[in-house]
Coordinates of C-alpha atoms in Angstrom, one line a residue:
Chain A
M1 CA 152.4 252.6 175.0
T2 CA 152.5 252.9 178.8
S3 CA 155.4 251.5 180.6
S4 CA 155.0 248.1 181.5
H5 CA 155.9 248.2 185.6
S6 CA 153.4 251.0 185.5
N7 CA 150.5 249.1 183.7
I8 CA 147.9 247.3 185.3
L9 CA 147.3 244.6 183.3
C10 CA 151.1 243.5 183.7
R11 CA 150.0 240.8 185.9
W12 CA 151.7 237.6 183.9
Q13 CA 155.2 236.6 184.9
T14 CA 155.9 235.7 181.6
D15 CA 155.1 239.3 180.5
D16 CA 157.9 240.3 183.0
L17 CA 160.9 237.6 181.8
L18 CA 159.6 239.2 178.5
C19 CA 160.2 242.5 179.4
W20 CA 163.6 241.4 180.7
L21 CA 164.8 239.6 178.0
L22 CA 164.1 242.4 175.5
R23 CA 165.6 245.3 178.0
G24 CA 168.9 242.3 177.5
L25 CA 168.8 242.8 174.0
A26 CA 168.3 246.5 173.6
A27 CA 170.8 246.9 176.3
I28 CA 173.5 245.0 173.8
A29 CA 171.9 247.2 170.6
G30 CA 172.5 249.9 172.9
L31 CA 176.0 249.5 174.3
V32 CA 177.3 248.5 171.0
V33 CA 178.2 252.4 170.2
V34 CA 180.0 252.6 173.4
V35 CA 182.0 249.4 173.1
I36 CA 183.2 251.0 170.1
V37 CA 184.5 253.7 170.9
G38 CA 185.7 251.6 174.4
F39 CA 187.7 249.9 172.1
L40 CA 189.2 252.5 169.9
I41 CA 189.6 254.4 172.7
A42 CA 191.7 251.8 174.4
E43 CA 193.8 250.7 171.4
A44 CA 195.0 254.3 171.0
L45 CA 195.9 255.0 174.4
P46 CA 199.5 253.5 174.1
V47 CA 200.6 255.7 171.2
L48 CA 198.6 259.2 173.1
S49 CA 200.6 258.8 176.4
L50 CA 203.5 258.1 174.8
I51 CA 203.6 260.8 172.5
G52 CA 200.4 263.4 173.1
L53 CA 197.7 264.6 171.0
G54 CA 199.8 267.7 169.7
R55 CA 202.1 265.8 167.7
F56 CA 199.3 264.2 165.7
F57 CA 199.2 267.9 164.0
T58 CA 202.6 269.4 164.8
D59 CA 205.2 266.6 163.8
P60 CA 207.1 266.9 160.5
S61 CA 205.4 264.5 158.4
W62 CA 203.5 260.9 158.2
H63 CA 205.8 258.3 158.5
P64 CA 205.3 255.8 161.5
A65 CA 207.9 253.5 160.8
E66 CA 210.6 256.7 161.8
G67 CA 208.2 258.1 164.5
F68 CA 206.3 260.7 162.8
Y69 CA 202.7 261.2 163.1
N70 CA 201.1 264.0 161.4
L71 CA 197.7 263.3 160.6
T72 CA 196.9 266.9 159.0
P73 CA 197.1 266.5 155.6
M74 CA 195.0 263.5 155.4
L75 CA 192.2 265.8 157.5
W76 CA 193.0 268.2 154.7
G77 CA 192.1 265.5 152.4
T78 CA 189.4 264.4 154.2
L79 CA 187.9 267.9 154.3
F80 CA 188.6 269.4 150.3
A81 CA 187.0 265.8 149.5
M82 CA 184.1 266.4 151.7
A83 CA 183.6 269.9 150.6
G84 CA 184.1 269.9 147.2
S85 CA 181.0 267.0 146.7
V86 CA 178.5 268.9 149.4
L87 CA 179.1 271.9 147.3
I88 CA 178.0 270.1 144.1
A89 CA 175.4 267.7 145.7
T90 CA 173.5 269.6 147.7
P91 CA 172.3 272.0 144.7
L92 CA 171.8 269.2 142.8
G93 CA 169.8 267.2 145.3
I94 CA 167.6 269.9 145.6
L95 CA 167.3 271.0 142.6
S96 CA 166.2 267.5 141.8
A97 CA 163.9 267.0 144.8
V98 CA 162.0 270.2 143.6
F99 CA 161.6 268.6 139.6
C100 CA 160.2 265.6 141.7
H101 CA 157.5 267.4 142.8
H102 CA 157.0 270.3 141.3
Y103 CA 158.1 270.8 137.7
A104 CA 158.6 266.8 136.8
P105 CA 154.8 265.0 135.3
P106 CA 153.4 262.2 137.8
A107 CA 154.8 259.5 135.5
V108 CA 158.2 261.1 135.3
A109 CA 158.7 262.0 138.6
R110 CA 157.7 258.4 140.1
S111 CA 160.4 256.7 137.9
Y112 CA 163.3 259.6 138.4
R113 CA 162.4 258.7 142.2
R114 CA 163.1 255.0 141.7
L115 CA 166.5 256.1 139.6
I116 CA 168.1 257.7 143.0
E117 CA 166.4 255.1 145.0
L118 CA 168.5 252.4 142.8
L119 CA 171.6 254.9 142.7
A120 CA 171.3 254.8 146.5
G121 CA 171.6 251.1 146.6
I122 CA 174.7 250.5 144.2
P123 CA 177.6 249.7 146.6
S124 CA 180.6 251.6 146.9
V125 CA 183.1 249.6 145.4
V126 CA 181.0 249.6 142.4
Y127 CA 180.9 253.1 142.5
G128 CA 185.1 253.5 143.4
F129 CA 185.5 250.7 140.3
W130 CA 184.1 252.6 137.8
G131 CA 185.8 255.8 139.0
L132 CA 188.8 253.9 138.5
V133 CA 188.4 252.6 135.0
V134 CA 186.1 255.5 133.3
L135 CA 186.4 258.7 135.5
V136 CA 190.0 258.5 136.5
P137 CA 191.7 257.9 132.7
L138 CA 189.4 260.7 131.6
I139 CA 190.9 263.5 134.6
G140 CA 194.0 261.5 133.1
D141 CA 193.7 263.1 129.5
I142 CA 192.7 266.5 130.4
H143 CA 195.4 267.2 132.8
P144 CA 198.2 263.8 134.2
P145 CA 198.0 262.3 136.2
G146 CA 194.3 260.8 137.0
P147 CA 194.4 259.8 140.0
S148 CA 193.1 263.2 142.2
L149 CA 191.3 265.3 144.3
L150 CA 188.8 266.1 141.5
A151 CA 188.3 262.4 141.2
G152 CA 187.2 262.0 144.5
I153 CA 185.3 264.9 144.6
L154 CA 183.2 263.4 141.8
I155 CA 182.8 260.0 142.8
L156 CA 181.6 261.7 146.2
T157 CA 179.5 263.6 144.7
I158 CA 177.7 260.4 143.0
M159 CA 177.3 258.6 146.1
I160 CA 176.1 261.4 148.5
L161 CA 173.6 262.7 145.8
P162 CA 171.1 260.1 146.6
T163 CA 170.8 260.7 150.6
I164 CA 170.2 264.7 149.9
T165 CA 167.6 264.1 147.1
L166 CA 165.5 261.7 149.2
M167 CA 165.9 263.9 151.9
A168 CA 165.3 266.7 150.6
D169 CA 162.0 264.7 148.8
A170 CA 160.5 263.7 151.8
S171 CA 160.7 267.0 153.7
L172 CA 159.3 269.1 150.4
A173 CA 156.4 266.6 151.0
N174 CA 156.1 267.6 154.3
V175 CA 155.1 271.1 153.2
P176 CA 151.6 271.9 153.8
Q177 CA 149.0 271.8 150.9
H178 CA 147.4 275.1 151.6
Y179 CA 150.9 276.9 151.6
L180 CA 150.8 275.8 148.2
R181 CA 147.6 277.0 147.2
G182 CA 147.9 280.2 149.1
A183 CA 151.1 281.1 146.9
A184 CA 149.4 280.2 144.0
A185 CA 146.4 282.5 145.1
L186 CA 148.5 285.2 145.3
G187 CA 149.4 284.9 141.9
L188 CA 153.0 283.8 142.7
P189 CA 154.7 282.0 139.8
R190 CA 156.7 278.5 140.2
W191 CA 159.9 279.3 141.3
A192 CA 159.2 282.4 143.4
T193 CA 156.9 279.5 145.3
I194 CA 159.5 277.3 145.1
R195 CA 162.0 280.1 146.6
G196 CA 159.7 281.8 148.5
V197 CA 157.4 279.2 150.4
V198 CA 158.6 275.9 149.7
F199 CA 162.4 276.5 151.0
P200 CA 161.5 278.4 154.2
A201 CA 158.9 275.7 155.5
A202 CA 161.2 272.6 154.6
K203 CA 164.4 274.5 155.5
S204 CA 164.8 272.1 158.8
G205 CA 164.2 268.8 156.8
L206 CA 166.8 270.6 153.8
F207 CA 169.8 271.1 156.6
T208 CA 169.2 267.3 158.2
G209 CA 169.9 266.1 154.5
V210 CA 173.0 268.4 154.4
I211 CA 174.5 267.3 157.4
L212 CA 173.6 262.8 156.6
E213 CA 175.3 263.5 153.3
T214 CA 178.3 265.4 155.4
G215 CA 178.3 262.6 157.4
R216 CA 178.7 259.7 154.5
A217 CA 181.2 261.8 152.8
I218 CA 183.2 262.0 156.0
G219 CA 183.1 258.4 156.3
E220 CA 183.3 256.7 152.6
T221 CA 186.0 255.0 151.9
M222 CA 186.4 252.2 149.5
A223 CA 185.4 254.7 146.2
I224 CA 188.0 257.2 147.7
L225 CA 190.8 255.0 148.4
M226 CA 190.0 253.8 144.8
V227 CA 190.2 257.0 143.2
C228 CA 192.2 259.4 144.7
G229 CA 195.4 258.1 143.7
N230 CA 196.9 258.0 148.3
V231 CA 199.7 260.0 147.9
V232 CA 200.2 261.8 151.5
Q233 CA 200.2 265.3 151.1
T234 CA 198.0 268.6 151.0
P235 CA 196.7 269.1 147.8
S236 CA 197.8 272.8 146.0
S237 CA 195.1 272.0 143.0
L238 CA 192.2 269.6 142.1
F239 CA 194.4 267.4 140.4
D240 CA 196.3 266.8 143.2
P241 CA 196.7 263.0 144.6
I242 CA 195.1 263.1 148.0
R243 CA 195.3 260.6 150.9
T244 CA 191.8 260.9 153.5
L245 CA 192.0 259.3 156.6
T246 CA 190.1 256.5 155.7
A247 CA 191.8 255.9 152.7
N248 CA 195.0 255.6 155.3
I249 CA 193.6 253.3 157.9
A250 CA 192.4 250.9 154.9
L251 CA 195.7 251.2 153.7
E252 CA 197.7 250.5 156.1
M253 CA 196.1 248.4 158.4
A254 CA 197.0 245.4 156.8
Y255 CA 200.7 245.6 158.0
A256 CA 200.1 248.2 160.8
L257 CA 201.9 247.1 164.5
G258 CA 202.8 248.5 167.6
D259 CA 202.9 252.5 167.4
H260 CA 202.0 252.9 163.8
R261 CA 198.7 250.8 164.4
A262 CA 197.4 252.7 167.7
A263 CA 198.2 255.4 165.5
L264 CA 195.6 254.5 162.8
F265 CA 193.5 253.9 165.6
V266 CA 193.1 257.5 166.8
S267 CA 192.7 258.9 163.0
G268 CA 189.4 256.0 163.6
L269 CA 188.5 258.0 166.8
V270 CA 189.0 261.3 164.9
L271 CA 186.6 260.3 162.4
M272 CA 184.3 259.0 165.3
A273 CA 184.4 263.2 167.0
M274 CA 183.5 264.0 163.4
I275 CA 180.3 262.2 163.4
V276 CA 179.6 262.5 167.2
G277 CA 180.1 266.8 165.7
L278 CA 177.7 266.1 163.0
A279 CA 174.9 263.9 164.9
I280 CA 174.9 266.6 167.9
A281 CA 174.5 269.8 165.5
A282 CA 171.3 267.2 163.9
E283 CA 169.8 267.0 167.2
W284 CA 170.1 270.9 167.3
I285 CA 168.4 271.5 164.0
S286 CA 165.7 269.3 164.9
R287 CA 164.5 270.9 168.0
G288 CA 163.8 273.3 165.8
R289 CA 166.6 276.3 166.6
I290 CA 167.3 277.3 163.2
Y291 CA 164.2 278.4 162.4
G292 CA 162.9 281.7 162.6
Chain B
M1 CA 150.0 284.4 134.2
A2 CA 153.2 285.5 132.3
E3 CA 152.1 289.1 131.2
T4 CA 151.8 289.8 134.5
L5 CA 155.0 289.3 135.5
N6 CA 158.2 292.0 134.6
P7 CA 160.4 290.4 132.1
R8 CA 163.8 290.5 135.4
Q9 CA 161.1 287.9 136.9
D10 CA 160.1 286.5 133.9
L11 CA 163.7 286.1 133.1
R12 CA 164.5 284.3 136.6
E13 CA 161.6 281.6 135.9
W14 CA 162.8 280.8 132.8
L15 CA 166.4 280.2 134.3
A16 CA 165.2 278.1 137.5
F17 CA 163.4 276.2 134.9
V18 CA 166.1 275.1 132.9
L19 CA 168.3 275.0 135.8
V20 CA 166.0 271.9 137.7
W21 CA 165.6 270.2 134.5
G22 CA 169.3 270.4 133.8
A23 CA 169.9 269.3 137.3
A24 CA 167.1 266.1 136.8
A25 CA 168.9 265.4 133.1
V26 CA 172.9 265.5 134.5
V27 CA 172.0 263.1 137.0
T28 CA 170.2 260.6 134.7
A29 CA 172.6 260.9 132.5
V30 CA 175.0 259.9 134.7
F31 CA 173.4 256.7 136.1
C32 CA 173.0 255.3 132.6
W33 CA 176.7 256.1 132.1
L34 CA 177.5 254.3 135.3
L35 CA 174.4 251.3 135.0
G36 CA 175.5 251.2 131.3
D37 CA 179.2 250.6 131.8
I38 CA 179.0 248.0 134.1
V39 CA 176.3 246.1 132.3
W40 CA 178.2 247.0 128.7
N41 CA 182.0 245.1 129.8
G42 CA 180.5 242.7 132.6
L43 CA 177.4 240.8 130.4
S44 CA 180.1 239.2 128.4
R45 CA 181.7 237.2 130.8
L46 CA 178.6 236.3 132.6
S47 CA 177.9 232.6 132.6
W48 CA 176.9 229.5 134.6
T49 CA 180.3 228.8 134.9
F50 CA 181.3 232.0 136.0
L51 CA 179.0 231.6 139.0
T52 CA 180.3 228.5 140.2
A53 CA 183.8 228.1 139.2
P54 CA 187.0 228.9 141.5
P55 CA 189.4 231.8 140.5
E56 CA 192.4 231.3 138.9
S57 CA 195.4 233.4 138.4
A58 CA 194.1 235.6 141.4
G59 CA 190.9 236.1 140.0
R60 CA 192.2 237.1 136.5
R61 CA 190.6 233.7 135.0
G62 CA 188.2 231.9 136.5
G63 CA 185.2 232.5 138.3
I64 CA 183.4 233.7 142.0
G65 CA 182.1 230.4 143.0
P66 CA 183.7 229.9 146.6
I67 CA 184.0 233.9 146.8
L68 CA 179.7 233.9 146.4
V69 CA 180.0 231.0 148.8
S70 CA 182.0 233.1 151.5
T71 CA 179.5 236.1 151.0
F72 CA 176.5 234.3 151.9
L73 CA 178.2 232.5 154.5
I74 CA 179.0 236.4 156.2
L75 CA 175.5 237.4 155.4
G76 CA 174.1 234.4 157.6
V77 CA 176.3 234.8 160.5
C78 CA 175.3 238.5 160.2
L79 CA 171.8 238.3 160.1
S80 CA 171.7 235.3 162.8
V81 CA 173.2 237.6 165.4
S82 CA 171.7 240.6 164.0
L83 CA 167.8 239.6 163.9
P84 CA 167.5 238.5 167.4
I85 CA 169.1 241.3 168.9
G86 CA 167.2 243.6 166.4
V87 CA 163.5 242.4 166.7
G88 CA 163.7 242.6 170.7
T89 CA 165.4 246.3 170.4
A90 CA 162.6 247.1 167.9
V91 CA 159.3 245.2 170.0
L92 CA 161.1 246.8 173.3
L93 CA 161.2 250.3 171.8
A94 CA 157.8 250.1 170.1
E95 CA 155.8 248.3 172.7
F96 CA 157.6 247.9 176.1
T97 CA 159.0 251.8 176.9
S98 CA 157.2 255.3 176.5
D99 CA 159.0 257.6 174.3
Q100 CA 160.2 259.9 177.2
S101 CA 162.1 257.1 179.2
L102 CA 165.4 257.7 180.2
F103 CA 166.3 253.7 179.0
G104 CA 164.4 254.2 175.4
R105 CA 166.1 258.1 174.9
M106 CA 169.4 256.3 175.5
T107 CA 168.8 253.1 173.0
R108 CA 167.7 255.3 170.2
R109 CA 170.4 258.1 170.9
S110 CA 173.2 255.7 170.5
L111 CA 171.3 254.0 167.8
D112 CA 171.5 257.2 166.1
V113 CA 174.9 257.5 166.2
L114 CA 176.0 253.9 165.4
A115 CA 173.7 254.6 161.9
G116 CA 176.5 257.2 161.1
V117 CA 180.1 255.2 162.3
P118 CA 182.2 255.2 159.2
S119 CA 182.5 251.7 158.0
I120 CA 186.3 251.9 158.0
V121 CA 186.0 252.4 162.4
F122 CA 183.3 249.2 161.9
G123 CA 186.9 247.6 160.3
L124 CA 189.1 248.5 163.4
F125 CA 186.7 247.6 166.0
G126 CA 186.0 244.3 164.2
N127 CA 189.8 243.9 164.1
A128 CA 190.3 245.2 167.4
F129 CA 187.5 243.2 169.0
F130 CA 186.3 240.0 166.7
C131 CA 190.1 239.2 165.7
K132 CA 192.5 240.1 168.7
T133 CA 190.5 240.1 171.7
L134 CA 188.5 237.2 171.2
G135 CA 190.7 235.6 168.5
L136 CA 188.9 234.4 166.2
G137 CA 191.2 235.9 163.8
F138 CA 190.7 237.0 160.3
S139 CA 187.5 234.8 159.8
I140 CA 183.8 234.8 158.1
L141 CA 182.6 234.5 162.0
S142 CA 184.4 238.1 162.6
G143 CA 183.4 239.8 159.6
G144 CA 179.9 238.1 159.8
L145 CA 180.0 239.7 163.8
T146 CA 181.1 243.6 162.4
L147 CA 178.1 243.5 159.5
A148 CA 175.8 242.5 162.3
C149 CA 176.8 245.6 164.4
M150 CA 176.9 247.5 161.4
V151 CA 173.1 246.5 160.1
L152 CA 171.1 246.4 163.6
P153 CA 170.5 250.4 163.6
I154 CA 168.5 250.2 160.0
L155 CA 166.9 247.0 161.3
I156 CA 165.8 248.6 164.5
R157 CA 164.2 251.0 162.6
S158 CA 162.4 249.8 159.7
T159 CA 160.8 246.5 162.5
E160 CA 160.1 249.4 164.8
E161 CA 158.2 251.4 162.6
G162 CA 156.6 248.4 161.4
F163 CA 155.3 248.1 165.1
R164 CA 154.2 251.5 165.2
A165 CA 152.0 251.2 162.3
V166 CA 150.1 248.5 163.6
P167 CA 146.6 249.9 164.8
A168 CA 146.1 250.7 168.4
N169 CA 142.5 249.0 168.4
Y170 CA 144.7 246.1 167.9
R171 CA 146.3 246.5 171.3
L172 CA 143.5 247.3 172.8
S173 CA 141.0 244.7 172.0
A174 CA 143.7 242.1 173.2
A175 CA 143.7 244.4 176.7
A176 CA 140.2 244.2 176.0
L177 CA 140.4 240.3 176.2
G178 CA 143.0 239.6 179.0
L179 CA 145.8 238.4 176.8
S180 CA 149.0 238.6 178.5
R181 CA 151.1 240.9 176.5
S182 CA 153.3 238.5 175.3
T183 CA 150.9 236.6 173.7
T184 CA 149.4 239.8 172.5
L185 CA 152.7 240.1 171.2
I186 CA 153.5 236.6 169.6
H187 CA 149.9 235.9 167.7
L188 CA 148.8 239.5 166.8
L189 CA 151.6 242.2 167.2
L190 CA 154.6 240.3 165.4
P191 CA 152.2 238.9 162.6
A192 CA 150.9 242.4 161.9
A193 CA 154.8 243.8 162.3
V194 CA 156.1 241.5 159.3
P195 CA 156.1 244.0 156.6
G196 CA 157.8 246.0 158.8
L197 CA 160.2 243.6 159.6
L198 CA 160.7 242.7 156.5
V199 CA 161.7 245.5 154.7
G200 CA 164.4 246.2 157.6
L201 CA 165.4 242.5 156.5
V202 CA 166.3 243.3 153.3
L203 CA 167.9 246.5 153.4
G204 CA 170.0 244.9 156.3
I205 CA 170.7 242.3 153.6
G206 CA 171.7 245.2 151.4
R207 CA 174.1 246.9 153.4
A208 CA 175.9 243.9 154.2
I209 CA 176.1 242.8 151.0
A210 CA 177.5 246.2 149.5
E211 CA 180.0 246.7 152.3
T212 CA 184.0 246.4 151.7
A213 CA 185.6 248.6 154.5
A214 CA 184.7 247.0 157.0
L215 CA 185.6 243.3 155.8
I216 CA 188.7 244.1 154.9
F217 CA 190.6 243.6 158.1
T218 CA 187.7 241.0 159.5
S219 CA 187.0 238.6 157.1
G220 CA 189.9 238.6 154.9
Y221 CA 191.1 238.5 151.4
V222 CA 191.4 234.4 151.4
D223 CA 189.9 233.4 148.4
R224 CA 189.5 229.2 148.4
M225 CA 186.5 227.6 149.2
P226 CA 186.1 228.1 153.4
E227 CA 185.6 224.7 155.0
S228 CA 184.1 226.5 158.2
L229 CA 183.1 229.3 159.8
L230 CA 186.6 230.0 161.0
D231 CA 188.1 230.3 158.0
S232 CA 189.1 233.4 156.2
G233 CA 186.5 234.2 153.1
R234 CA 186.7 236.6 150.6
A235 CA 183.1 238.4 149.9
L236 CA 181.9 239.8 146.4
S237 CA 182.7 243.2 147.5
I238 CA 186.5 242.8 148.2
H239 CA 187.4 240.3 145.6
I240 CA 186.2 243.4 143.1
F241 CA 188.6 245.9 144.9
D242 CA 191.0 243.1 145.2
L243 CA 190.8 242.8 141.6
S244 CA 190.5 246.4 140.0
M245 CA 193.3 247.8 142.3
N246 CA 195.8 244.8 143.1
V247 CA 195.5 242.7 140.1
S248 CA 196.3 244.1 136.5
G249 CA 194.4 242.3 133.4
G250 CA 192.0 241.4 136.5
D251 CA 189.5 244.7 134.9
A252 CA 187.2 241.9 132.8
N253 CA 186.2 239.8 135.9
A254 CA 185.9 242.9 138.0
Y255 CA 183.4 243.9 135.6
A256 CA 181.5 240.6 135.6
S257 CA 181.5 240.9 139.8
A258 CA 180.6 244.0 139.6
L259 CA 177.7 243.2 137.4
V260 CA 176.6 240.0 139.6
L261 CA 176.8 242.6 142.7
V262 CA 174.7 245.2 141.3
I263 CA 172.1 242.8 140.1
M264 CA 172.0 241.3 143.1
L265 CA 171.7 244.8 144.9
L266 CA 168.8 245.4 142.5
L267 CA 166.8 242.5 143.1
I268 CA 166.9 242.9 147.0
N269 CA 166.0 246.7 146.7
G270 CA 163.4 246.4 144.3
T271 CA 162.1 243.3 147.2
A272 CA 162.1 245.6 149.4
A273 CA 160.3 248.2 147.8
W274 CA 157.3 245.9 147.1
L275 CA 157.1 244.7 150.4
A276 CA 157.2 247.9 152.0
D277 CA 153.9 249.1 149.1
R278 CA 152.3 245.9 149.7
G279 CA 152.7 246.0 153.7
L280 CA 151.3 249.8 153.0
H281 CA 148.2 248.3 151.4
R282 CA 147.3 245.3 153.4
R283 CA 147.7 247.5 156.5
I284 CA 144.2 249.3 155.7
V285 CA 142.3 246.5 155.8
T286 CA 141.7 246.0 159.7
V287 CA 139.8 242.6 160.5

């Protein structure tokens, strides 16, 4: 569409009015994210100007009541849970999409896709609850205590699996048909076609899917909070309880005051920085620099 | 074809076949386990009285009546704010700005970032802005407004798709008839874009109902029947969280509440899929 001021048809006053009204509404929608970042910074500023950013990584421990604000154990918790779940969910999700497109009969593929969509619609608190009553006792039988990094990774895997599957599914569907016909004409077997033709052609979509699922894994709060045990420590094994940045905010916001509260807003800012970093990476991929 | 493959290739093909079917089987099994567990344990408690009765002894006994009311009130506030803003923005992005204009690009980029913001950060923001700065306190109003910020990107994206799916000759014929752009929008484009709008609406409702983290510090924990929008009200998802984490012996009711929530979401997602399907079929028939 042409924009309204260069449009010779835009002679009506109501049109101008409507246009400005819509611009106002869009400005509100566009400003939400700015206001969010602004408020996070404003609320975090007292403690940032008091002790500086460095002490959030060099303090001996996280004891806000005594003035120690070390975020690193929680940062490690977030990173470990994210890395583990992305490592499991990515192959599972991409294989699921391949299953839908190249292996399953059409009827099975359709119902499998519907199942993944249902999985995407289940709320995180339900996943967390299921993890708490089913998964955590199971892990506790193998290696006590039960609430652990492993439980977090498994629950996160199930939660982010639909994101990568649906994304990979869409990008596999975009692979031009004549690529597949060409591969068939060359007599390539199924997996060789997928590995040598389909994956390279769908690369950018697959990477975007990985980035989206990483974002979900970092931001997830409730499910992780319910199954991870929430002990502030850098985990040394899969069976150690951990606390993530998001869970820390959810747990302590209820009673945090003063500098403690401000410190939680700092961890909110750290989360925002991670998400913006991922958005920039996604932009970079969609511009096509990953091809080649 | 198989006889032209060397044994190593043959093995690789066979391995891939097993892996792909194995992945699908594992995902299906986990899904059935999860859903089966919730339905099996939740169904026995589910009844009309459970849906209408107030909770007793911190939710161990009794029902979820007031909690359902709070959930729907939060949802109502969320939609009545996000719907006008969302549809307005979508119309602007799809019909009134070019893809290259700075304003359009900036809005789109900022919405992309907004879509990725973790829900707990929305909670922090809602607590600082709506509860503290605007002085709304822990209330249904704060919770609904926080959720409104959260569902905006979903709402805008689907509505915009709906508008973009309207054939260009609608706009051209309207312009040829000398209709103003407002008339075209209200009488022609809006009705034609309704399927996309409805899909966005339903997906937004789904996201809002499923949300927990953004609501803990904005709408609060109180499980009484809310008397006004400024009362604190407990959403269904928070109820499940509270029963399973903070109330010992609350698992049975948590199961039943989880079942209610899952059924609501399955209905909502089913509606979205159905609407999207129907919209696609109807679009082909241009009058």
